[in-house]
């Protein structure tokens, strides 16, 4: 199994990959969107998703913005609560 398809070992990584794949975004596209140099964007986002590194809070804020999720979604342990956070986030955007 290639590293790209390895399962995320961290909560933040799992949530990041889940949302990135829902949006159909590449690792590189997410990395570049948060200001990482194109040459290292793919590897850096992959490391976050795999749990090799935890994104610092300012980076997590940027990731949440690019992925269109509330920051709490990335750190939410309960899947049902994470879904509710997303619903609330979308309601907030409608008002």
mmCIF file of N, CA and C in Angstrom:
data_model
loop_
_atom_site.group_PDB
_atom_site.id
_atom_site.type_symbol
_atom_site.label_atom_id
_atom_site.label_comp_id
_atom_site.label_asym_id
_atom_site.label_seq_id
_atom_site.Cartn_x
_atom_site.Cartn_y
_atom_site.Cartn_z
ATOM 1 N N UNK A 1 0.850 -1.175 0.000
ATOM 2 C CA UNK A 1 0.000 0.000 0.000
ATOM 3 C C UNK A 1 0.892 1.233 0.000
ATOM 4 N N UNK A 2 0.615 2.160 -0.899
ATOM 5 C CA UNK A 2 1.425 3.381 -0.966
ATOM 6 C C UNK A 2 1.088 4.285 0.206
ATOM 7 N N UNK A 3 2.026 5.176 0.533
ATOM 8 C CA UNK A 3 1.813 6.091 1.650
ATOM 9 C C UNK A 3 0.608 6.992 1.417
ATOM 10 N N UNK A 4 0.394 7.365 0.152
ATOM 11 C CA UNK A 4 -0.723 8.271 -0.140
ATOM 12 C C UNK A 4 -2.058 7.643 0.250
ATOM 13 N N UNK A 5 -2.152 6.318 0.139
ATOM 14 C CA UNK A 5 -3.411 5.647 0.443
ATOM 15 C C UNK A 5 -3.424 5.043 1.843
ATOM 16 N N UNK A 6 -2.386 5.279 2.620
ATOM 17 C CA UNK A 6 -2.357 4.807 4.000
ATOM 18 C C UNK A 6 -3.436 5.540 4.794
ATOM 19 N N UNK A 7 -3.952 4.890 5.809
ATOM 20 C CA UNK A 7 -5.001 5.489 6.622
ATOM 21 C C UNK A 7 -4.419 6.520 7.584
ATOM 22 N N UNK A 8 -5.075 7.658 7.713
ATOM 23 C CA UNK A 8 -4.617 8.676 8.663
ATOM 24 C C UNK A 8 -4.614 8.109 10.080
ATOM 25 N N UNK A 9 -3.603 8.469 10.839
ATOM 26 C CA UNK A 9 -3.501 7.968 12.208
ATOM 27 C C UNK A 9 -3.923 9.010 13.231
ATOM 28 N N UNK A 10 -4.145 10.235 12.807
ATOM 29 C CA UNK A 10 -4.555 11.279 13.743
ATOM 30 C C UNK A 10 -5.973 11.723 13.410
ATOM 31 N N UNK A 11 -6.636 12.239 14.415
ATOM 32 C CA UNK A 11 -7.991 12.744 14.232
ATOM 33 C C UNK A 11 -8.016 13.885 13.217
ATOM 34 N N UNK A 12 -7.117 14.837 13.377
ATOM 35 C CA UNK A 12 -7.066 15.971 12.457
ATOM 36 C C UNK A 12 -6.805 15.472 11.034
ATOM 37 N N UNK A 13 -5.876 14.548 10.899
ATOM 38 C CA UNK A 13 -5.565 13.993 9.583
ATOM 39 C C UNK A 13 -6.752 13.305 8.947
ATOM 40 N N UNK A 14 -7.494 12.546 9.743
ATOM 41 C CA UNK A 14 -8.675 11.840 9.228
ATOM 42 C C UNK A 14 -9.728 12.832 8.762
ATOM 43 N N UNK A 15 -9.973 13.864 9.581
ATOM 44 C CA UNK A 15 -10.965 14.870 9.203
ATOM 45 C C UNK A 15 -10.524 15.659 7.959
ATOM 46 N N UNK A 16 -9.235 15.991 7.894
ATOM 47 C CA UNK A 16 -8.723 16.719 6.728
ATOM 48 C C UNK A 16 -8.934 15.906 5.455
ATOM 49 N N UNK A 17 -8.514 14.639 5.484
ATOM 50 C CA UNK A 17 -8.641 13.797 4.289
ATOM 51 C C UNK A 17 -10.100 13.619 3.906
ATOM 52 N N UNK A 18 -10.951 13.371 4.897
ATOM 53 C CA UNK A 18 -12.375 13.192 4.637
ATOM 54 C C UNK A 18 -12.928 14.380 3.854
ATOM 55 N N UNK A 19 -12.672 15.568 4.346
ATOM 56 C CA UNK A 19 -13.223 16.765 3.716
ATOM 57 C C UNK A 19 -12.556 17.062 2.371
ATOM 58 N N UNK A 20 -11.242 16.882 2.312
ATOM 59 C CA UNK A 20 -10.529 17.140 1.055
ATOM 60 C C UNK A 20 -11.061 16.237 -0.051
ATOM 61 N N UNK A 21 -11.292 14.970 0.283
ATOM 62 C CA UNK A 21 -11.810 14.039 -0.716
ATOM 63 C C UNK A 21 -13.255 14.356 -1.085
ATOM 64 N N UNK A 22 -14.062 14.795 -0.118
ATOM 65 C CA UNK A 22 -15.439 15.219 -0.421
ATOM 66 C C UNK A 22 -15.440 16.352 -1.439
ATOM 67 N N UNK A 23 -14.480 17.254 -1.302
ATOM 68 C CA UNK A 23 -14.388 18.406 -2.200
ATOM 69 C C UNK A 23 -13.667 18.090 -3.506
ATOM 70 N N UNK A 24 -13.047 16.924 -3.582
ATOM 71 C CA UNK A 24 -12.319 16.534 -4.788
ATOM 72 C C UNK A 24 -11.027 17.313 -4.990
ATOM 73 N N UNK A 25 -10.412 17.736 -3.888
ATOM 74 C CA UNK A 25 -9.178 18.520 -3.961
ATOM 75 C C UNK A 25 -7.954 17.626 -3.820
ATOM 76 N N UNK A 26 -6.902 17.976 -4.506
ATOM 77 C CA UNK A 26 -5.641 17.244 -4.369
ATOM 78 C C UNK A 26 -4.885 17.749 -3.148
ATOM 79 N N UNK A 27 -3.940 16.950 -2.686
ATOM 80 C CA UNK A 27 -3.073 17.363 -1.586
ATOM 81 C C UNK A 27 -2.369 18.666 -1.942
ATOM 82 N N UNK A 28 -1.848 18.709 -3.157
ATOM 83 C CA UNK A 28 -1.101 19.883 -3.609
ATOM 84 C C UNK A 28 -1.979 21.129 -3.651
ATOM 85 N N UNK A 29 -3.187 20.981 -4.147
ATOM 86 C CA UNK A 29 -4.080 22.139 -4.255
ATOM 87 C C UNK A 29 -4.391 22.725 -2.877
ATOM 88 N N UNK A 30 -4.628 21.867 -1.887
ATOM 89 C CA UNK A 30 -4.900 22.344 -0.533
ATOM 90 C C UNK A 30 -3.681 23.058 0.025
ATOM 91 N N UNK A 31 -2.513 22.447 -0.159
ATOM 92 C CA UNK A 31 -1.282 23.044 0.348
ATOM 93 C C UNK A 31 -1.006 24.407 -0.248
ATOM 94 N N UNK A 32 -1.138 24.516 -1.544
ATOM 95 C CA UNK A 32 -0.899 25.797 -2.217
ATOM 96 C C UNK A 32 -1.930 26.833 -1.756
ATOM 97 N N UNK A 33 -3.175 26.396 -1.557
ATOM 98 C CA UNK A 33 -4.237 27.318 -1.132
ATOM 99 C C UNK A 33 -3.977 27.918 0.248
ATOM 100 N N UNK A 34 -3.215 27.208 1.094
ATOM 101 C CA UNK A 34 -2.912 27.766 2.417
ATOM 102 C C UNK A 34 -1.542 28.442 2.451
ATOM 103 N N UNK A 35 -0.915 28.549 1.283
ATOM 104 C CA UNK A 35 0.333 29.304 1.199
ATOM 105 C C UNK A 35 1.611 28.499 1.254
ATOM 106 N N UNK A 36 1.523 27.193 1.126
ATOM 107 C CA UNK A 36 2.735 26.367 1.098
ATOM 108 C C UNK A 36 3.287 26.389 -0.318
ATOM 109 N N UNK A 37 4.602 26.447 -0.433
ATOM 110 C CA UNK A 37 5.252 26.435 -1.740
ATOM 111 C C UNK A 37 4.830 25.186 -2.518
ATOM 112 N N UNK A 38 4.556 25.369 -3.797
ATOM 113 C CA UNK A 38 4.066 24.294 -4.653
ATOM 114 C C UNK A 38 4.964 23.055 -4.621
ATOM 115 N N UNK A 39 6.266 23.256 -4.485
ATOM 116 C CA UNK A 39 7.200 22.131 -4.524
ATOM 117 C C UNK A 39 7.096 21.224 -3.293
ATOM 118 N N UNK A 40 6.577 21.732 -2.188
ATOM 119 C CA UNK A 40 6.484 20.911 -0.978
ATOM 120 C C UNK A 40 5.057 20.753 -0.462
ATOM 121 N N UNK A 41 4.093 21.335 -1.152
ATOM 122 C CA UNK A 41 2.707 21.340 -0.677
ATOM 123 C C UNK A 41 2.145 19.936 -0.518
ATOM 124 N N UNK A 42 2.325 19.100 -1.521
ATOM 125 C CA UNK A 42 1.775 17.735 -1.485
ATOM 126 C C UNK A 42 2.319 16.946 -0.294
ATOM 127 N N UNK A 43 3.631 16.974 -0.117
ATOM 128 C CA UNK A 43 4.264 16.209 0.963
ATOM 129 C C UNK A 43 3.820 16.720 2.331
ATOM 130 N N UNK A 44 3.727 18.023 2.480
ATOM 131 C CA UNK A 44 3.378 18.589 3.788
ATOM 132 C C UNK A 44 1.940 18.256 4.184
ATOM 133 N N UNK A 45 1.005 18.397 3.254
ATOM 134 C CA UNK A 45 -0.387 18.070 3.553
ATOM 135 C C UNK A 45 -0.523 16.566 3.800
ATOM 136 N N UNK A 46 0.196 15.767 3.051
ATOM 137 C CA UNK A 46 0.190 14.324 3.266
ATOM 138 C C UNK A 46 0.665 13.980 4.674
ATOM 139 N N UNK A 47 1.705 14.642 5.137
ATOM 140 C CA UNK A 47 2.215 14.395 6.491
ATOM 141 C C UNK A 47 1.195 14.778 7.560
ATOM 142 N N UNK A 48 0.463 15.858 7.311
ATOM 143 C CA UNK A 48 -0.600 16.237 8.244
ATOM 144 C C UNK A 48 -1.697 15.165 8.251
ATOM 145 N N UNK A 49 -2.098 14.733 7.073
ATOM 146 C CA UNK A 49 -3.171 13.746 6.980
ATOM 147 C C UNK A 49 -2.773 12.403 7.589
ATOM 148 N N UNK A 50 -1.546 12.011 7.424
ATOM 149 C CA UNK A 50 -1.084 10.730 7.956
ATOM 150 C C UNK A 50 -0.752 10.791 9.446
ATOM 151 N N UNK A 51 -0.737 11.985 10.007
ATOM 152 C CA UNK A 51 -0.438 12.121 11.419
ATOM 153 C C UNK A 51 1.037 12.131 11.740
ATOM 154 N N UNK A 52 1.869 12.248 10.706
ATOM 155 C CA UNK A 52 3.313 12.340 10.925
ATOM 156 C C UNK A 52 3.622 13.642 11.643
ATOM 157 N N UNK A 53 2.928 14.699 11.249
ATOM 158 C CA UNK A 53 3.037 16.013 11.887
ATOM 159 C C UNK A 53 1.636 16.540 12.152
ATOM 160 N N UNK A 54 1.491 17.306 13.210
ATOM 161 C CA UNK A 54 0.226 17.975 13.540
ATOM 162 C C UNK A 54 0.347 19.424 13.070
ATOM 163 N N UNK A 55 -0.627 19.917 12.302
ATOM 164 C CA UNK A 55 -0.511 21.305 11.869
ATOM 165 C C UNK A 55 -0.596 22.259 13.058
ATOM 166 N N UNK A 56 0.267 23.277 13.091
ATOM 167 C CA UNK A 56 0.140 24.296 14.145
ATOM 168 C C UNK A 56 -1.230 24.974 14.020
ATOM 169 N N UNK A 57 -1.711 25.543 15.106
ATOM 170 C CA UNK A 57 -3.044 26.144 15.117
ATOM 171 C C UNK A 57 -3.268 27.154 13.994
ATOM 172 N N UNK A 58 -2.329 28.074 13.714
ATOM 173 C CA UNK A 58 -2.578 29.006 12.604
ATOM 174 C C UNK A 58 -2.749 28.278 11.264
ATOM 175 N N UNK A 59 -1.996 27.206 11.070
ATOM 176 C CA UNK A 59 -2.112 26.418 9.842
ATOM 177 C C UNK A 59 -3.442 25.674 9.824
ATOM 178 N N UNK A 60 -3.853 25.126 10.971
ATOM 179 C CA UNK A 60 -5.138 24.435 11.056
ATOM 180 C C UNK A 60 -6.287 25.401 10.733
ATOM 181 N N UNK A 61 -6.164 26.642 11.170
ATOM 182 C CA UNK A 61 -7.182 27.657 10.842
ATOM 183 C C UNK A 61 -7.267 27.873 9.339
ATOM 184 N N UNK A 62 -6.121 27.965 8.685
ATOM 185 C CA UNK A 62 -6.102 28.124 7.224
ATOM 186 C C UNK A 62 -6.684 26.897 6.533
ATOM 187 N N UNK A 63 -6.322 25.721 7.019
ATOM 188 C CA UNK A 63 -6.856 24.487 6.439
ATOM 189 C C UNK A 63 -8.373 24.436 6.567
ATOM 190 N N UNK A 64 -8.892 24.793 7.737
ATOM 191 C CA UNK A 64 -10.338 24.794 7.943
ATOM 192 C C UNK A 64 -11.019 25.744 6.962
ATOM 193 N N UNK A 65 -10.416 26.897 6.768
ATOM 194 C CA UNK A 65 -10.995 27.874 5.837
ATOM 195 C C UNK A 65 -11.024 27.328 4.409
ATOM 196 N N UNK A 66 -9.908 26.770 3.961
ATOM 197 C CA UNK A 66 -9.819 26.231 2.601
ATOM 198 C C UNK A 66 -10.765 25.043 2.418
ATOM 199 N N UNK A 67 -10.906 24.230 3.455
ATOM 200 C CA UNK A 67 -11.770 23.053 3.373
ATOM 201 C C UNK A 67 -13.234 23.383 3.651
ATOM 202 N N UNK A 68 -13.509 24.628 4.026
ATOM 203 C CA UNK A 68 -14.883 25.061 4.253
ATOM 204 C C UNK A 68 -15.529 24.408 5.459
ATOM 205 N N UNK A 69 -14.728 24.244 6.511
ATOM 206 C CA UNK A 69 -15.237 23.636 7.741
ATOM 207 C C UNK A 69 -14.927 24.539 8.926
ATOM 208 N N UNK A 70 -15.703 24.415 10.005
ATOM 209 C CA UNK A 70 -15.318 25.144 11.217
ATOM 210 C C UNK A 70 -14.073 24.462 11.799
ATOM 211 N N UNK A 71 -13.226 25.216 12.435
ATOM 212 C CA UNK A 71 -12.002 24.669 13.017
ATOM 213 C C UNK A 71 -12.309 23.498 13.951
ATOM 214 N N UNK A 72 -13.375 23.588 14.718
ATOM 215 C CA UNK A 72 -13.737 22.527 15.661
ATOM 216 C C UNK A 72 -13.951 21.189 14.962
ATOM 217 N N UNK A 73 -14.392 21.212 13.704
ATOM 218 C CA UNK A 73 -14.607 19.980 12.942
ATOM 219 C C UNK A 73 -13.326 19.163 12.866
ATOM 220 N N UNK A 74 -12.198 19.825 12.666
ATOM 221 C CA UNK A 74 -10.927 19.113 12.519
ATOM 222 C C UNK A 74 -10.518 18.394 13.803
ATOM 223 N N UNK A 75 -10.982 18.874 14.937
ATOM 224 C CA UNK A 75 -10.576 18.311 16.229
ATOM 225 C C UNK A 75 -11.685 17.513 16.923
ATOM 226 N N UNK A 76 -12.827 17.378 16.290
ATOM 227 C CA UNK A 76 -13.971 16.722 16.903
ATOM 228 C C UNK A 76 -13.807 15.202 16.886
ATOM 229 N N UNK A 77 -13.859 14.601 18.065
ATOM 230 C CA UNK A 77 -13.677 13.154 18.186
ATOM 231 C C UNK A 77 -14.918 12.359 17.791
ATOM 232 N N UNK A 78 -16.093 12.916 17.985
ATOM 233 C CA UNK A 78 -17.346 12.214 17.735
ATOM 234 C C UNK A 78 -17.845 12.506 16.320
ATOM 235 N N UNK A 79 -18.047 11.459 15.527
ATOM 236 C CA UNK A 79 -18.475 11.639 14.137
ATOM 237 C C UNK A 79 -19.830 12.333 14.031
ATOM 238 N N UNK A 80 -20.746 11.995 14.916
ATOM 239 C CA UNK A 80 -22.074 12.621 14.871
ATOM 240 C C UNK A 80 -21.975 14.114 15.192
ATOM 241 N N UNK A 81 -21.189 14.461 16.175
ATOM 242 C CA UNK A 81 -20.998 15.869 16.527
ATOM 243 C C UNK A 81 -20.317 16.602 15.366
ATOM 244 N N UNK A 82 -19.368 15.940 14.703
ATOM 245 C CA UNK A 82 -18.701 16.549 13.549
ATOM 246 C C UNK A 82 -19.723 16.855 12.449
ATOM 247 N N UNK A 83 -20.643 15.929 12.214
ATOM 248 C CA UNK A 83 -21.694 16.164 11.209
ATOM 249 C C UNK A 83 -22.575 17.346 11.618
ATOM 250 N N UNK A 84 -22.903 17.418 12.896
ATOM 251 C CA UNK A 84 -23.719 18.536 13.380
ATOM 252 C C UNK A 84 -22.974 19.867 13.236
ATOM 253 N N UNK A 85 -21.685 19.859 13.512
ATOM 254 C CA UNK A 85 -20.879 21.074 13.326
ATOM 255 C C UNK A 85 -20.938 21.542 11.873
ATOM 256 N N UNK A 86 -20.879 20.600 10.952
ATOM 257 C CA UNK A 86 -20.948 20.959 9.532
ATOM 258 C C UNK A 86 -22.310 21.542 9.180
ATOM 259 N N UNK A 87 -23.369 20.947 9.713
ATOM 260 C CA UNK A 87 -24.718 21.470 9.441
ATOM 261 C C UNK A 87 -24.861 22.889 9.996
ATOM 262 N N UNK A 88 -24.377 23.099 11.218
ATOM 263 C CA UNK A 88 -24.437 24.435 11.802
ATOM 264 C C UNK A 88 -23.603 25.439 10.999
ATOM 265 N N UNK A 89 -22.457 24.993 10.539
ATOM 266 C CA UNK A 89 -21.580 25.849 9.745
ATOM 267 C C UNK A 89 -22.279 26.294 8.459
ATOM 268 N N UNK A 90 -22.986 25.359 7.825
ATOM 269 C CA UNK A 90 -23.689 25.701 6.591
ATOM 270 C C UNK A 90 -24.885 26.616 6.869
ATOM 271 N N UNK A 91 -25.559 26.403 8.000
ATOM 272 C CA UNK A 91 -26.657 27.291 8.367
ATOM 273 C C UNK A 91 -26.159 28.709 8.611
ATOM 274 N N UNK A 92 -25.040 28.802 9.291
ATOM 275 C CA UNK A 92 -24.434 30.110 9.583
ATOM 276 C C UNK A 92 -24.090 30.859 8.304
ATOM 277 N N UNK A 93 -23.643 30.135 7.296
ATOM 278 C CA UNK A 93 -23.285 30.760 6.018
ATOM 279 C C UNK A 93 -24.510 31.247 5.257
ATOM 280 N N UNK A 94 -25.652 30.632 5.521
ATOM 281 C CA UNK A 94 -26.890 31.029 4.836
ATOM 282 C C UNK A 94 -27.479 32.313 5.408
ATOM 283 N N UNK A 95 -27.157 32.611 6.678
ATOM 284 C CA UNK A 95 -27.756 33.784 7.289
ATOM 285 C C UNK A 95 -26.945 35.035 7.081
#
